[in-house]
PDB file of C-alpha atoms in Angstrom:
ATOM      1  CA  UNK K   1       0.000   0.000   0.000  1.00 48.00           C
ATOM      2  CA  UNK K   2       1.377   3.412  -0.961  1.00 52.00           C
ATOM      3  CA  UNK K   3       2.298   5.768   1.830  1.00 58.00           C
ATOM      4  CA  UNK K   4       0.002   8.802   1.822  1.00 73.00           C
ATOM      5  CA  UNK K   5       1.904  10.871   4.388  1.00 89.00           C
ATOM      6  CA  UNK K   6       4.433  13.192   2.808  1.00 94.00           C
ATOM      7  CA  UNK K   7       7.984  12.173   3.767  1.00 94.00           C
ATOM      8  CA  UNK K   8      10.548  14.606   2.343  1.00 96.00           C
ATOM      9  CA  UNK K   9      13.283  13.190   4.585  1.00 95.00           C
ATOM     10  CA  UNK K  10      12.685   9.553   3.562  1.00 95.00           C
ATOM     11  CA  UNK K  11      12.881   8.663   7.253  1.00 93.00           C
ATOM     12  CA  UNK K  12       9.695   6.603   7.423  1.00 91.00           C
ATOM     13  CA  UNK K  13       9.095   3.159   5.958  1.00 93.00           C
ATOM     14  CA  UNK K  14       8.879   2.616   2.191  1.00 94.00           C
ATOM     15  CA  UNK K  15       7.181   3.146  -0.127  1.00 96.00           C
ATOM     16  CA  UNK K  16       8.051   6.821   0.217  1.00 97.00           C
ATOM     17  CA  UNK K  17       5.768   9.695  -0.729  1.00 97.00           C
ATOM     18  CA  UNK K  18       8.013  12.574  -1.779  1.00 97.00           C
ATOM     19  CA  UNK K  19       5.534  14.261  -4.104  1.00 98.00           C
ATOM     20  CA  UNK K  20       6.602  17.870  -4.618  1.00 98.00           C
ATOM     21  CA  UNK K  21       9.545  17.583  -2.195  1.00 98.00           C
ATOM     22  CA  UNK K  22      12.852  19.340  -2.770  1.00 98.00           C
ATOM     23  CA  UNK K  23      15.424  16.540  -2.573  1.00 98.00           C
ATOM     24  CA  UNK K  24      18.203  18.502  -4.281  1.00 98.00           C
ATOM     25  CA  UNK K  25      21.637  17.120  -3.507  1.00 97.00           C
ATOM     26  CA  UNK K  26      20.397  14.274  -1.297  1.00 98.00           C
ATOM     27  CA  UNK K  27      22.184  10.917  -1.451  1.00 98.00           C
ATOM     28  CA  UNK K  28      19.571   8.141  -1.496  1.00 98.00           C
ATOM     29  CA  UNK K  29      22.049   5.224  -1.651  1.00 97.00           C
ATOM     30  CA  UNK K  30      20.762   2.182   0.226  1.00 97.00           C
ATOM     31  CA  UNK K  31      17.093   3.271   0.096  1.00 97.00           C
ATOM     32  CA  UNK K  32      14.437   0.954  -1.327  1.00 98.00           C
ATOM     33  CA  UNK K  33      12.569   3.272  -3.693  1.00 98.00           C
ATOM     34  CA  UNK K  34      10.176   0.625  -5.000  1.00 98.00           C
ATOM     35  CA  UNK K  35       6.894   2.418  -5.816  1.00 98.00           C
ATOM     36  CA  UNK K  36       8.197   5.708  -4.363  1.00 98.00           C
ATOM     37  CA  UNK K  37       6.302   8.824  -5.413  1.00 98.00           C
ATOM     38  CA  UNK K  38       8.594  11.568  -6.711  1.00 98.00           C
ATOM     39  CA  UNK K  39       5.936  13.311  -8.810  1.00 98.00           C
ATOM     40  CA  UNK K  40       6.791  16.982  -9.328  1.00 97.00           C
ATOM     41  CA  UNK K  41       9.744  16.674  -6.925  1.00 98.00           C
ATOM     42  CA  UNK K  42      12.940  18.683  -7.349  1.00 97.00           C
ATOM     43  CA  UNK K  43      15.736  16.166  -7.884  1.00 98.00           C
ATOM     44  CA  UNK K  44      18.585  18.399  -9.070  1.00 97.00           C
ATOM     45  CA  UNK K  45      21.868  16.826  -8.055  1.00 97.00           C
ATOM     46  CA  UNK K  46      20.079  14.001  -6.216  1.00 98.00           C
ATOM     47  CA  UNK K  47      22.080  10.760  -6.083  1.00 98.00           C
ATOM     48  CA  UNK K  48      20.138   7.573  -6.813  1.00 98.00           C
ATOM     49  CA  UNK K  49      23.294   5.526  -7.405  1.00 98.00           C
ATOM     50  CA  UNK K  50      23.317   2.397  -5.193  1.00 98.00           C
ATOM     51  CA  UNK K  51      19.605   2.487  -4.275  1.00 98.00           C
ATOM     52  CA  UNK K  52      18.100  -0.944  -3.579  1.00 97.00           C
ATOM     53  CA  UNK K  53      15.386  -0.635  -6.243  1.00 98.00           C
ATOM     54  CA  UNK K  54      13.483   1.920  -8.309  1.00 98.00           C
ATOM     55  CA  UNK K  55      10.867  -0.538  -9.590  1.00 98.00           C
ATOM     56  CA  UNK K  56       7.615   1.325 -10.147  1.00 98.00           C
ATOM     57  CA  UNK K  57       8.976   4.628  -8.796  1.00 98.00           C
ATOM     58  CA  UNK K  58       6.999   7.554 -10.227  1.00 98.00           C
ATOM     59  CA  UNK K  59       9.106  10.538 -11.336  1.00 98.00           C
ATOM     60  CA  UNK K  60       6.437  12.192 -13.504  1.00 98.00           C
ATOM     61  CA  UNK K  61       7.008  15.930 -13.673  1.00 97.00           C
ATOM     62  CA  UNK K  62      10.182  15.778 -11.574  1.00 97.00           C
ATOM     63  CA  UNK K  63      12.882  18.398 -12.146  1.00 96.00           C
ATOM     64  CA  UNK K  64      16.260  16.763 -12.758  1.00 96.00           C
ATOM     65  CA  UNK K  65      19.682  17.939 -13.873  1.00 95.00           C
ATOM     66  CA  UNK K  66      22.822  19.500 -12.431  1.00 96.00           C
ATOM     67  CA  UNK K  67      24.314  16.087 -11.801  1.00 96.00           C
ATOM     68  CA  UNK K  68      21.265  14.006 -10.862  1.00 98.00           C
ATOM     69  CA  UNK K  69      22.855  10.551 -10.712  1.00 98.00           C
ATOM     70  CA  UNK K  70      21.026   7.363 -11.726  1.00 98.00           C
ATOM     71  CA  UNK K  71      24.285   5.464 -12.350  1.00 98.00           C
ATOM     72  CA  UNK K  72      23.814   1.709 -12.170  1.00 98.00           C
ATOM     73  CA  UNK K  73      20.043   1.976 -11.597  1.00 98.00           C
ATOM     74  CA  UNK K  74      17.548  -0.306 -13.296  1.00 98.00           C
ATOM     75  CA  UNK K  75      14.955   2.180 -14.512  1.00 98.00           C
ATOM     76  CA  UNK K  76      13.108  -0.401 -16.639  1.00 98.00           C
ATOM     77  CA  UNK K  77       9.848   0.016 -14.732  1.00 98.00           C
ATOM     78  CA  UNK K  78      10.320   3.514 -13.297  1.00 98.00           C
ATOM     79  CA  UNK K  79       7.673   5.953 -14.509  1.00 98.00           C
ATOM     80  CA  UNK K  80       8.982   9.223 -15.921  1.00 96.00           C
ATOM     81  CA  UNK K  81       5.780  10.341 -17.639  1.00 93.00           C
ATOM     82  CA  UNK K  82       5.685  12.038 -21.020  1.00 90.00           C
ATOM     83  CA  UNK K  83       8.698  14.145 -22.024  1.00 88.00           C
ATOM     84  CA  UNK K  84      10.822  13.919 -18.874  1.00 93.00           C
ATOM     85  CA  UNK K  85      13.129  16.884 -18.305  1.00 90.00           C
ATOM     86  CA  UNK K  86      16.588  15.487 -17.552  1.00 94.00           C
ATOM     87  CA  UNK K  87      18.126  18.944 -17.185  1.00 93.00           C
ATOM     88  CA  UNK K  88      19.658  21.740 -19.194  1.00 93.00           C
ATOM     89  CA  UNK K  89      23.226  22.100 -17.944  1.00 92.00           C
ATOM     90  CA  UNK K  90      25.756  20.834 -20.485  1.00 93.00           C
ATOM     91  CA  UNK K  91      28.578  21.101 -17.941  1.00 94.00           C
ATOM     92  CA  UNK K  92      26.792  19.032 -15.257  1.00 96.00           C
ATOM     93  CA  UNK K  93      24.930  16.198 -16.985  1.00 96.00           C
ATOM     94  CA  UNK K  94      22.298  13.859 -15.587  1.00 97.00           C
ATOM     95  CA  UNK K  95      24.211  10.597 -15.123  1.00 98.00           C
ATOM     96  CA  UNK K  96      22.819   7.310 -16.419  1.00 97.00           C
ATOM     97  CA  UNK K  97      26.229   5.612 -16.373  1.00 98.00           C
ATOM     98  CA  UNK K  98      25.719   1.853 -16.509  1.00 98.00           C
ATOM     99  CA  UNK K  99      21.972   2.263 -15.951  1.00 98.00           C
ATOM    100  CA  UNK K 100      19.175   0.441 -17.778  1.00 98.00           C
ATOM    101  CA  UNK K 101      16.465   2.661 -19.222  1.00 97.00           C
ATOM    102  CA  UNK K 102      13.803   2.161 -21.910  1.00 96.00           C
ATOM    103  CA  UNK K 103      14.118   4.019 -25.210  1.00 95.00           C
ATOM    104  CA  UNK K 104      10.489   5.095 -24.735  1.00 94.00           C
ATOM    105  CA  UNK K 105      11.567   7.059 -21.645  1.00 94.00           C
ATOM    106  CA  UNK K 106      14.456   8.817 -23.391  1.00 92.00           C
ATOM    107  CA  UNK K 107      12.650   9.511 -26.654  1.00 87.00           C
ATOM    108  CA  UNK K 108      14.637  10.792 -29.612  1.00 83.00           C
ATOM    109  CA  UNK K 109      16.359  13.798 -28.022  1.00 80.00           C
ATOM    110  CA  UNK K 110      19.197  12.748 -25.756  1.00 88.00           C
ATOM    111  CA  UNK K 111      20.415  16.036 -24.322  1.00 90.00           C
ATOM    112  CA  UNK K 112      22.248  16.749 -21.093  1.00 94.00           C
ATOM    113  CA  UNK K 113      22.720  13.025 -20.383  1.00 96.00           C
ATOM    114  CA  UNK K 114      25.814  10.947 -19.692  1.00 97.00           C
ATOM    115  CA  UNK K 115      24.867   7.637 -21.306  1.00 97.00           C
ATOM    116  CA  UNK K 116      28.248   5.927 -20.840  1.00 97.00           C
ATOM    117  CA  UNK K 117      27.695   2.133 -20.802  1.00 98.00           C
ATOM    118  CA  UNK K 118      23.923   2.677 -20.482  1.00 97.00           C
ATOM    119  CA  UNK K 119      21.680  -0.165 -21.609  1.00 97.00           C
ATOM    120  CA  UNK K 120      18.822   1.330 -23.609  1.00 96.00           C
ATOM    121  CA  UNK K 121      16.057  -1.230 -24.062  1.00 96.00           C
ATOM    122  CA  UNK K 122      13.452  -1.260 -26.810  1.00 95.00           C
ATOM    123  CA  UNK K 123      15.503   0.609 -29.404  1.00 91.00           C
ATOM    124  CA  UNK K 124      13.598   0.820 -32.708  1.00 88.00           C
ATOM    125  CA  UNK K 125      15.087  -0.855 -35.767  1.00 84.00           C
ATOM    126  CA  UNK K 126      15.008   2.373 -37.800  1.00 80.00           C
ATOM    127  CA  UNK K 127      16.923   4.488 -35.301  1.00 67.00           C
TER     128      UNK K 127
END
């Protein structure tokens, strides 16, 4: 059952409800973010590297960039919603290093992303 109480510190039990929270610069390593709600949250510079899971996490409308780090994360079932904004700072990219992410999430414009060793699933044949 999804947690309905807002928990911007992620101090309660999962699944976390961080809808609209400002989590800029937080390191979430070791957290189980299965079914976490990050809708409309500010995630600039937030570190997701080494989280337990992001299965079903909802990041629809979240603001990312300035080094948001999803390195090594399996984002196969994370929900980013239509046209996710991964940032706009060419000198501080959103990191997907070694992550797994669906092509449908990235779309055709791959800007402001470090895709080093990223596994992009569902690539179309006519790319």
